[in-house]
Coordinates of C-alpha atoms and ligand atoms in Angstrom, one line a residue:
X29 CA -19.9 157.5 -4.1
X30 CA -16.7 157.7 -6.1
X31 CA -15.8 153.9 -6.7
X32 CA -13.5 151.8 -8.8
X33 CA -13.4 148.3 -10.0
X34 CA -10.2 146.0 -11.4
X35 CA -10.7 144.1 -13.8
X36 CA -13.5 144.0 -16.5
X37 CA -14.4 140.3 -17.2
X38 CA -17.2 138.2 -16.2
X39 CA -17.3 139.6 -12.8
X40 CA -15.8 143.2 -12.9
X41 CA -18.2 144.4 -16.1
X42 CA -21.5 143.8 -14.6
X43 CA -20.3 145.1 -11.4
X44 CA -19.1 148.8 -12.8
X45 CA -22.0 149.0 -14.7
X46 CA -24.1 147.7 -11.9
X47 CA -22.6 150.2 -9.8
X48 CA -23.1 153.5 -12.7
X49 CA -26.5 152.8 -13.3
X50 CA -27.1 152.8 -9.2
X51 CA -25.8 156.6 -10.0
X52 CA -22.1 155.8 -8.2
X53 CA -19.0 157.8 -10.0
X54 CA -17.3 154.5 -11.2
X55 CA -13.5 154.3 -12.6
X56 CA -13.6 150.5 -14.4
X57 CA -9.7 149.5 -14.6
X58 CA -8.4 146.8 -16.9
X59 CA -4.4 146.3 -18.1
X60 CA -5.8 145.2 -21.6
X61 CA -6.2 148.1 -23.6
X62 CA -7.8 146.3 -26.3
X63 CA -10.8 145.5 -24.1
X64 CA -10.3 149.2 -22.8
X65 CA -11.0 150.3 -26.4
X66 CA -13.8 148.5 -27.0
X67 CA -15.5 149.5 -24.0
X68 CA -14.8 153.1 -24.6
X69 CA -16.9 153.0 -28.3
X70 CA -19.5 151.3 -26.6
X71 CA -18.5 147.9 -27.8
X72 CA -18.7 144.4 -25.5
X73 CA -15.6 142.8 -25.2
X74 CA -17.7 139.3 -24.5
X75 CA -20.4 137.8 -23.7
X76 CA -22.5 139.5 -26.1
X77 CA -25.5 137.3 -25.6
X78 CA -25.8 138.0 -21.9
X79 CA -29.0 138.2 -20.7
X80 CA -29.4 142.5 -19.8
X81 CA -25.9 143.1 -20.5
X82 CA -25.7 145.0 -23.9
X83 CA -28.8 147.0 -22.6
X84 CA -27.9 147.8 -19.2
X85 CA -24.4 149.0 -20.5
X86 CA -25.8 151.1 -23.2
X87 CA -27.8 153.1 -20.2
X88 CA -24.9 153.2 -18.1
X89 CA -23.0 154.5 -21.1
X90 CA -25.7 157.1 -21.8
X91 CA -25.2 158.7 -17.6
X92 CA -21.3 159.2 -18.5
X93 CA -20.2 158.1 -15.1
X94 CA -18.6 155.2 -15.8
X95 CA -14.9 156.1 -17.3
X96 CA -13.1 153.0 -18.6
X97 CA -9.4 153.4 -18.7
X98 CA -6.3 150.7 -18.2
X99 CA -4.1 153.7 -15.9
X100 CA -4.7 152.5 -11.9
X101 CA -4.3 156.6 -11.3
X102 CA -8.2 156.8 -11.4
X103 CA -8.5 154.8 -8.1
X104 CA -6.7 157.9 -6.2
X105 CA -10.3 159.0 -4.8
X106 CA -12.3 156.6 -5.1
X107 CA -13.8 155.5 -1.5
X108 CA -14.3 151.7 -2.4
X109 CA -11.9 149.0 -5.0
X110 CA -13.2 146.3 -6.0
X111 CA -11.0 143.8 -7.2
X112 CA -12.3 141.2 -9.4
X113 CA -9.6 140.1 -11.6
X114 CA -9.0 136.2 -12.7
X115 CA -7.6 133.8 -9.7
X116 CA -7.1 130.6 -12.2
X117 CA -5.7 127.6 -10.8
X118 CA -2.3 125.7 -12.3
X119 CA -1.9 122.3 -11.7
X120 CA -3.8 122.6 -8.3
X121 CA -2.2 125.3 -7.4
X122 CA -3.5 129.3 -7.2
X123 CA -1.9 131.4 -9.9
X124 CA -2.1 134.8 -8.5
X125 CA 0.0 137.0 -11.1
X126 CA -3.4 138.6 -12.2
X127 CA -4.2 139.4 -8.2
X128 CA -0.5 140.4 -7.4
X129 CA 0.0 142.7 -10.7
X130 CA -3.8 144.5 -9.8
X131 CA -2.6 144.3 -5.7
X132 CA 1.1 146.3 -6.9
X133 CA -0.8 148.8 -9.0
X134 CA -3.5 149.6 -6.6
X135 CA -0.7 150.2 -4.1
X136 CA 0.6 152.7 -6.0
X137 CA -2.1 155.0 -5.8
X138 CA -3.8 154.1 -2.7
X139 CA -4.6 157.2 -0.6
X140 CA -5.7 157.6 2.8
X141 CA -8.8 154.9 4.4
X142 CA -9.7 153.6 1.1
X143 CA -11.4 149.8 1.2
X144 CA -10.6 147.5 -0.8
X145 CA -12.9 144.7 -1.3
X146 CA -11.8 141.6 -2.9
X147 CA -14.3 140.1 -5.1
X148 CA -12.1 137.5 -6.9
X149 CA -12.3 133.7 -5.3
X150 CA -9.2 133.4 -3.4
X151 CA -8.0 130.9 -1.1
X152 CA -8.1 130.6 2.7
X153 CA -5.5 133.1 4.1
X154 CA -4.7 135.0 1.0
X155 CA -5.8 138.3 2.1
X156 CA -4.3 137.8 5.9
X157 CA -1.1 136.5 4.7
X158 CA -0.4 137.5 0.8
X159 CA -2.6 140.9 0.2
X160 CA -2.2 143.0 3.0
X161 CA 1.8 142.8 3.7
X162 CA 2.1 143.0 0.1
X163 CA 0.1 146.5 0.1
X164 CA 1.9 146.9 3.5
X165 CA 4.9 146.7 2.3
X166 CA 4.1 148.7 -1.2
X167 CA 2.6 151.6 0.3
X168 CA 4.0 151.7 4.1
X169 CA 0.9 152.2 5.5
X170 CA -1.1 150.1 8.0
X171 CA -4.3 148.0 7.7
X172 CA -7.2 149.0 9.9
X173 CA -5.6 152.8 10.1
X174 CA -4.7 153.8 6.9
X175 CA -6.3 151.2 4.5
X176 CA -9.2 148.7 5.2
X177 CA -10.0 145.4 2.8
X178 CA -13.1 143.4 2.4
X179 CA -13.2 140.0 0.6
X180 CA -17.1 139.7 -0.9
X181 CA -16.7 136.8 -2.8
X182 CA -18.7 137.2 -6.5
X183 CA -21.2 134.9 -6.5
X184 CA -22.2 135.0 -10.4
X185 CA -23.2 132.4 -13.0
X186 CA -22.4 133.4 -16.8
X187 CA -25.9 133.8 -18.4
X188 CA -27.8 134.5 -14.9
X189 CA -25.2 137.0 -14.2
X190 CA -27.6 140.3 -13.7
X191 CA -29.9 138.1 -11.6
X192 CA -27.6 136.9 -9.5
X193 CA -25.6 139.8 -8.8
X194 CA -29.1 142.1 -8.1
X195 CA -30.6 139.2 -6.0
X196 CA -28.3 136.8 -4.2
X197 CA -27.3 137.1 -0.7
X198 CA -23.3 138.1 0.1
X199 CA -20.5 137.0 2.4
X200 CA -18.7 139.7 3.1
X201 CA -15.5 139.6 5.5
X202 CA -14.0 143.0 6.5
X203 CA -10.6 143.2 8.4
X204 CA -12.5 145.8 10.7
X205 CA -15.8 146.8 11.5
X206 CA -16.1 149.9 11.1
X207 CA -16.0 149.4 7.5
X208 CA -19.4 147.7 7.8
X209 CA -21.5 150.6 7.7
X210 CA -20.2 151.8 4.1
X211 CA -20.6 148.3 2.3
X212 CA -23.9 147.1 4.2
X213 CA -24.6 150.6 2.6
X214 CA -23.1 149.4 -1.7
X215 CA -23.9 146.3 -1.2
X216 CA -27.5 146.6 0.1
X217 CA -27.9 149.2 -3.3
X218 CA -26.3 145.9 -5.3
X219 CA -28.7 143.3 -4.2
X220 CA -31.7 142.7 -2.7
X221 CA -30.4 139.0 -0.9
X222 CA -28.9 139.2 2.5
X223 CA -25.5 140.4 3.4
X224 CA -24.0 138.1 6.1
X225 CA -20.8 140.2 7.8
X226 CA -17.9 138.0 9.1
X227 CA -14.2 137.8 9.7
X228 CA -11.8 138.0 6.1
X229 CA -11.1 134.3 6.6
X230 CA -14.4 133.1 7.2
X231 CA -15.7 134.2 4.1
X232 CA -12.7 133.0 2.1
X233 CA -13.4 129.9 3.8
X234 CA -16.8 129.8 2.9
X235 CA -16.3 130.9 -0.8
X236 CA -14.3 127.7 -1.4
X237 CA -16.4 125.5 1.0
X238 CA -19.6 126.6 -1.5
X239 CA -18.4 125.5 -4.7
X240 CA -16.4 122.1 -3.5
X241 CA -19.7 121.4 -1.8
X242 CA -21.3 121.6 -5.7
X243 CA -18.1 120.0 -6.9
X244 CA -18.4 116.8 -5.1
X245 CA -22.4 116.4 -5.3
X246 CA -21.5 116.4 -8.7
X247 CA -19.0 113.8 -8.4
X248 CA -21.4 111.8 -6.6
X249 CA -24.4 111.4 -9.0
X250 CA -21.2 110.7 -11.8
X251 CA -20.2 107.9 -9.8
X252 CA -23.9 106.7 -9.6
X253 CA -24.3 107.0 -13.2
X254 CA -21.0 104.6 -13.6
X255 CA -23.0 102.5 -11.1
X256 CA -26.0 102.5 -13.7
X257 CA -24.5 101.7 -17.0
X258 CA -22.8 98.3 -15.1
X259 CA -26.2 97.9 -13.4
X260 CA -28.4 98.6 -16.7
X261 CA -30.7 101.1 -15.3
X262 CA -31.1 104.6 -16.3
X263 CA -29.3 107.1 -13.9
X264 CA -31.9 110.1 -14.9
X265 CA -34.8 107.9 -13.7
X266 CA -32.7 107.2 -10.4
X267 CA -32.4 110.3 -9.8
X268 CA -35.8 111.4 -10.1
X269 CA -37.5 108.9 -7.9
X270 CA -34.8 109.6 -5.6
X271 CA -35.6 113.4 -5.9
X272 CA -38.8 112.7 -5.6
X273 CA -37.9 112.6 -1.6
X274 CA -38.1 116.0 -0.9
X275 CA -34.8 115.9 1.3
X276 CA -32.9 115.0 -1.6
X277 CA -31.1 116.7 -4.4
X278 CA -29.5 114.9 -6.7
X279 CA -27.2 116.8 -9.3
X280 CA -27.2 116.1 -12.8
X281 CA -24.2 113.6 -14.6
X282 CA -22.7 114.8 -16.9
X283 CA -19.9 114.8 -19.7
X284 CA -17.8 116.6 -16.8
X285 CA -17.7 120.0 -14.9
X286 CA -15.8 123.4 -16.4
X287 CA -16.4 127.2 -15.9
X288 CA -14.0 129.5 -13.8
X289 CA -15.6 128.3 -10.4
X290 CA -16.2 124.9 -9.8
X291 CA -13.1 122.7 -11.0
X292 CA -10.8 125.2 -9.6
X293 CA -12.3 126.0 -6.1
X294 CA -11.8 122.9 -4.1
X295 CA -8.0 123.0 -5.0
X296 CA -7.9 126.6 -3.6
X297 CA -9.5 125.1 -0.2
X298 CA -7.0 122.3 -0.6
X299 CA -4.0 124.8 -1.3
X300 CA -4.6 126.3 2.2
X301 CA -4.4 123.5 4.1
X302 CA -1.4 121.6 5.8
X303 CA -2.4 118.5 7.7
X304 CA -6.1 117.9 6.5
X305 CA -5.9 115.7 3.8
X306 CA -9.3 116.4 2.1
X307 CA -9.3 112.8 0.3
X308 CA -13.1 112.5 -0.4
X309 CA -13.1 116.3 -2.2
X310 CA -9.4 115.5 -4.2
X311 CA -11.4 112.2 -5.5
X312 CA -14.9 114.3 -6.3
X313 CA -12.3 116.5 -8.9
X314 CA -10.4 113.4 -10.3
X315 CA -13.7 112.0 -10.9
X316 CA -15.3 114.8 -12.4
X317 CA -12.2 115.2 -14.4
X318 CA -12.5 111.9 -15.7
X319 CA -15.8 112.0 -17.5
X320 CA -14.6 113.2 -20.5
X321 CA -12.6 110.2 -20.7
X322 CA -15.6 108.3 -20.1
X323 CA -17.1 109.7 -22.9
X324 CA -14.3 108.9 -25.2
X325 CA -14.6 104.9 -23.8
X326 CA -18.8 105.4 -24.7
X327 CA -18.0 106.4 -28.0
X328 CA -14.8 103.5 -28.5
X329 CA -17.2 101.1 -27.6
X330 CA -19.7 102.3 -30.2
X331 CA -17.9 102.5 -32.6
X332 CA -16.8 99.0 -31.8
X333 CA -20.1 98.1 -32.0
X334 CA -21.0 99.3 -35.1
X335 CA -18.0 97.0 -36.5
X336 CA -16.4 100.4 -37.9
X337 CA -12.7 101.3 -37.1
X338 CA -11.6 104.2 -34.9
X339 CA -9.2 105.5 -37.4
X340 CA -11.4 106.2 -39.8
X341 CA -14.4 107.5 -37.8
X342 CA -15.7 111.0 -38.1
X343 CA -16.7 112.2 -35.0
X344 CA -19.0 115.4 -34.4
X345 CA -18.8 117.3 -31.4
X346 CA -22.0 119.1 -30.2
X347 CA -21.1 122.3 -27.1
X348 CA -17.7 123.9 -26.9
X349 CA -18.9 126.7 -23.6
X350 CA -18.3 124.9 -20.2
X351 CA -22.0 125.6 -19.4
X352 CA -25.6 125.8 -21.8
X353 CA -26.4 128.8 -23.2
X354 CA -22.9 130.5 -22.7
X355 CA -20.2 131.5 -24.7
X356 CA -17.6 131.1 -21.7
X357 CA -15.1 128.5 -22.6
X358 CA -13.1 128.3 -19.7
X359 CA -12.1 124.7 -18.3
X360 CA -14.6 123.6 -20.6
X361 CA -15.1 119.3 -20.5
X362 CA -15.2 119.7 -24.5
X363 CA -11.3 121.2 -24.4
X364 CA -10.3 117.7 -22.4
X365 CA -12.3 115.6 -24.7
X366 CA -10.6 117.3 -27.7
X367 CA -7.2 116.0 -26.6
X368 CA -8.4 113.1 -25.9
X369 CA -9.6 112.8 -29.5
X370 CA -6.5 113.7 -31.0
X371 CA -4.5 111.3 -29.0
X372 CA -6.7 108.5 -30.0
X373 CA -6.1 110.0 -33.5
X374 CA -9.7 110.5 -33.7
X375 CA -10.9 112.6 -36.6
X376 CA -13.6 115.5 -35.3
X377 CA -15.5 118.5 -36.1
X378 CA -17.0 121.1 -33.2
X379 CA -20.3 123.2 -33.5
X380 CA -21.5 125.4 -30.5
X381 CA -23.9 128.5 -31.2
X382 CA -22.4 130.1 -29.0
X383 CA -18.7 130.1 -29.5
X384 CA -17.5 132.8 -31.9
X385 CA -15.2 129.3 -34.0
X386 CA -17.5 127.1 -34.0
X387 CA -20.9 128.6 -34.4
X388 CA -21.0 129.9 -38.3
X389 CA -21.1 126.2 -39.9
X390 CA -24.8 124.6 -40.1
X391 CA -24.5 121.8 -37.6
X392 CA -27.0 119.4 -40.2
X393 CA -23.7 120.0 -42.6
X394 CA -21.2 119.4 -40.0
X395 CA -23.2 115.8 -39.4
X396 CA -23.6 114.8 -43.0
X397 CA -21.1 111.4 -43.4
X398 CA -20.1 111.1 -40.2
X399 CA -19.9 108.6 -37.5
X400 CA -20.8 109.5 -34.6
X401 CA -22.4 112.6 -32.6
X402 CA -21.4 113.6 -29.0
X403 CA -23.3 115.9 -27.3
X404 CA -21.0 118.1 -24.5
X405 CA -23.1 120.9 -24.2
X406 CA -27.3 121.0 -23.6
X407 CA -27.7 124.5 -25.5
X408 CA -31.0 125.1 -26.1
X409 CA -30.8 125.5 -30.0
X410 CA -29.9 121.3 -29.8
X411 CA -33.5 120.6 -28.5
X412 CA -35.2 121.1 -31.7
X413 CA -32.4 118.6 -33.6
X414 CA -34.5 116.9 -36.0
X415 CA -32.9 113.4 -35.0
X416 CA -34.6 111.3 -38.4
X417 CA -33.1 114.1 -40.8
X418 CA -29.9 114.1 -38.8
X419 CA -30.0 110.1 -39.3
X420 CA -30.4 110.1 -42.9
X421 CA -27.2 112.3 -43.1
X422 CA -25.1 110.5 -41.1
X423 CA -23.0 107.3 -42.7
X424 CA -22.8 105.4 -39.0
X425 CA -25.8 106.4 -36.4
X426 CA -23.8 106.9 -33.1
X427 CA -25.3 109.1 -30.4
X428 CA -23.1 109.8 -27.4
X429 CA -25.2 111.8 -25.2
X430 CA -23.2 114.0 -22.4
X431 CA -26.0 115.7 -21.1
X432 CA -29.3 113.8 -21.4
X433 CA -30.1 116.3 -24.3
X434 CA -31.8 113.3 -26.8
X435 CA -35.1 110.8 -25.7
X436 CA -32.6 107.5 -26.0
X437 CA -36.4 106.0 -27.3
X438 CA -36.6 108.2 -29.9
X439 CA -33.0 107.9 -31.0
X440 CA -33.3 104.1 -31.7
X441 CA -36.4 104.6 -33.1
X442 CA -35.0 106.8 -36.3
X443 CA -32.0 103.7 -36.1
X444 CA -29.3 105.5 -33.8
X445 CA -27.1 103.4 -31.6
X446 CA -27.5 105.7 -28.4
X447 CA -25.3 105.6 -25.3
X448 CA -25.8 108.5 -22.7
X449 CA -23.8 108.6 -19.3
X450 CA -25.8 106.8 -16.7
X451 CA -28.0 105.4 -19.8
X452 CA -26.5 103.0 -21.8
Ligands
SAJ518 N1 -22.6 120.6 -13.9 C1 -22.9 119.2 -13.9 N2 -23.9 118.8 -13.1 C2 -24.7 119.6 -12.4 C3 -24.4 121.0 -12.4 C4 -23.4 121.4 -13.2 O1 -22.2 118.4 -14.6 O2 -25.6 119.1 -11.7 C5 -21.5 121.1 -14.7 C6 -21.9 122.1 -15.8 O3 -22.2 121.4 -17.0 C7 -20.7 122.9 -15.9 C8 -20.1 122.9 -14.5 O4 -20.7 121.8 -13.8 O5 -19.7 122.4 -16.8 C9 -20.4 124.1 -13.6 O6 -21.8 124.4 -13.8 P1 -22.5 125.3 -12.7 O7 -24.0 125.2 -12.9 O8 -22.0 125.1 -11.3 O9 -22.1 126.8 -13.1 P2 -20.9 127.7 -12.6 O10 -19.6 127.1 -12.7 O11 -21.1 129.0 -13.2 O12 -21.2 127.8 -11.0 C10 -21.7 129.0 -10.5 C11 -21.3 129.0 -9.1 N3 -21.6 130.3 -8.5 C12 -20.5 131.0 -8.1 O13 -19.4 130.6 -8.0 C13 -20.9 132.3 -7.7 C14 -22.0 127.9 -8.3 O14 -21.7 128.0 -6.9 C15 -23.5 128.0 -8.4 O15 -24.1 126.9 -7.7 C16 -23.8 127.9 -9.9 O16 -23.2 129.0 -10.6 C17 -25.3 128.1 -10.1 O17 -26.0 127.1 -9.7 O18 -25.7 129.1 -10.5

């Protein structure tokens, strides 16, 4: 099938190549030529450590049917779009230039009974009330006669993406259903998990329901860990005997909650609504968008502690990526704590192997005379710290611990004052 897909990021990459090596003609569209440029020699624009990424692109690349280009023209004959640009939120809101700007130029070229399938997390009644009379209105044709849509929400995790995209199950709304035949056929080629058909605002609905659901059983076990360090009990042991009930699932606390899906997902399901107030999921984000603050008052009051003054501290900062393992940066906790450091005029280096600007210095180096190390990230590289060399380096031995990466046992054995969330 001749296909195209807008917008090569996160989503959009994995798909078109996804889609080339299941032998489909695929047109991958993105405005940045840059990226366009690097594609076309072969090179990844990000992400380079992604699990099956680099390989699976380099045997798409190899079957020449994936043509990379930043002109919309290729879309012309292609039977299915997928969209799968960037839907960021500002100040609670939906930013939608990136949708409306891909939405304008597909409209331009849109032929006749093309389907186009939004993959890109978009509020509840985006597609009934934004999309279509914008492409209406762009193109003068009709939905359901001359033009059909789809919203199949991506449902993808940076560093499980391949996985996840080959094995999860799909929403996918369709404005009619006779489209159904022709993505249960794509889609059942994409992934193995089950595709669940339904209305356009159904799955939009769901898509945002999914993630605010994460969001605030997130915020929940944060709170509990508050609820711990006042209480003097360890939130990690909590939470096992807890999960030892097989009907439970506790999330893990944390130094707070980034990436492109989570943080920004409950304020599109918010965004849609009029009358329903939706005050326990608005409090689950102002919590989890606290904890980096939180982290900053662990760290004030062990410094305090330690008798040393906050001016003068040196503060190293352990995970930069929103998420372990990753190099994606986006909404990232560590970006919040950062201003919070400067405000407090807090002196601090970063290290994350992962991040192109903070991976190239050692991170035994980065820790030599300082004050205090807080851990935002639980890479896998931090496991094998050696925390007795790292205590001989430092001048004042302060471990804030976002992520339950470090045995607090074993931290005040080599002479560390250690203060993790939920386990102080
Ligand atoms: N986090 C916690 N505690 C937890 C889980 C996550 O603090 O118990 C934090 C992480 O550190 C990170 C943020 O939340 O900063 C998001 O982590 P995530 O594991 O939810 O990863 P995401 O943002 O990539 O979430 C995606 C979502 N998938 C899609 O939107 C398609 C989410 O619905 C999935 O549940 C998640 O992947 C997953 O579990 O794979």
């Amino acid at each position: 099938m001749k296909v195209s897909v807008v917008g090569l990021g996160y989503v959009g990459l994995p798909l078109a190549i996804r889609l080339s090596l299941l032998k489909h003609s695929v047109v991958g569209i993105d405005k940045n030529l840059g990226k366009i440029n690097l594609l076309r020699i072969g090179k990844l624009p990000f992400a380079q450590d992604e699990p099956h990424l680099k390989e699976y692109f380099k045997k798409s690349k190899k079957q020449n049917n994936l043509k990379f280009t930043n002109s919309f023209e290729g879309l012309k004959t292609s039977e299915i779009i997928f969209v799968c640009v960037d839907t960021p939120v500002v100040a609670q809101k939906p930013d939608y230039h990136s949708l409306f700007s891909a939405i304008k130029s597909i409209s331009k070229y849109l032929s006749a009974s093309q389907i186009i399938v939004l993959e890109s997390t978009i509020a509840p009644k985006t597609t009934r009330d934004l999309i279509v009379p914008t492409i209406e209105k762009n193109t003068g044709k009709k939905l359901n006669n001359d033009f059909f849509v789809a919203v199949a929400p991506e449902r993808i995790r940076p560093n499980y993406i391949f996985k996840q995209l080959t094995t999860l199950p799909r929403i996918i709304g369709v404005s009619q259903e006779k489209i159904i035949p022709k993505l249960k056929k794509v889609y059942s080629q994409i992934t193995s998990g089950d595709l669940d058909f339904t209305d356009l605002l159904t799955a939009e609905v769901a898509k945002t329901v999914e993630n605010t659901y994460r969001d605030v059983q997130i915020a929940f076990v944060n709170e509990i860990a508050l609820a711990c360090e006042e209480l003097g009990v360890n939130v990690w042991e909590v939470r096992r005997l807890v999960n030892k009930d097989p009907f439970k699932d506790i999330h893990r606390p944390g130094a707070g909650v980034g990436g492109h899906c989570i943080p920004k997902d409950p304020w599109l399901l918010v965004s849609s609504l009029r009358r329903a107030k939706l005050n326990l999921i608005k409090n689950a984000r102002n919590i989890n968008d606290s904890m980096p603050n939180h982290i900053l008052d662990l760290l004030k009051s062990a410094i305090k502690l330690k008798g040393q003054n906050l001016k003068k501290t040196t503060v190293v900062v352990f995970g930069y990526s929103y998420v372990e393992d990753s190099d994606d940066t986006r909404n990232s906790p560590t970006q919040s704590l950062v201003e919070l450091l400067t405000k407090n005029k807090i002196s601090f280096k970063i290290h994350d192997p992962f991040v192109p600007q903070y991976k190239k210095i050692d991170p035994y180096q980065l820790l030599t005379k300082s004050d205090a190390l807080v851990i935002m990230v639980k890479h896998t590289n931090y496991k094998k710290l050696n925390l007795s060399e790292i205590a001989s380096l430092m001048r004042t031995k302060i471990i804030i611990d976002g992520r339950n990466l470090i045995d607090k046992k074993k931290a005040e054995a080599v002479g560390f004052l250690y203060k993790g969330v939920g386990n102080v």
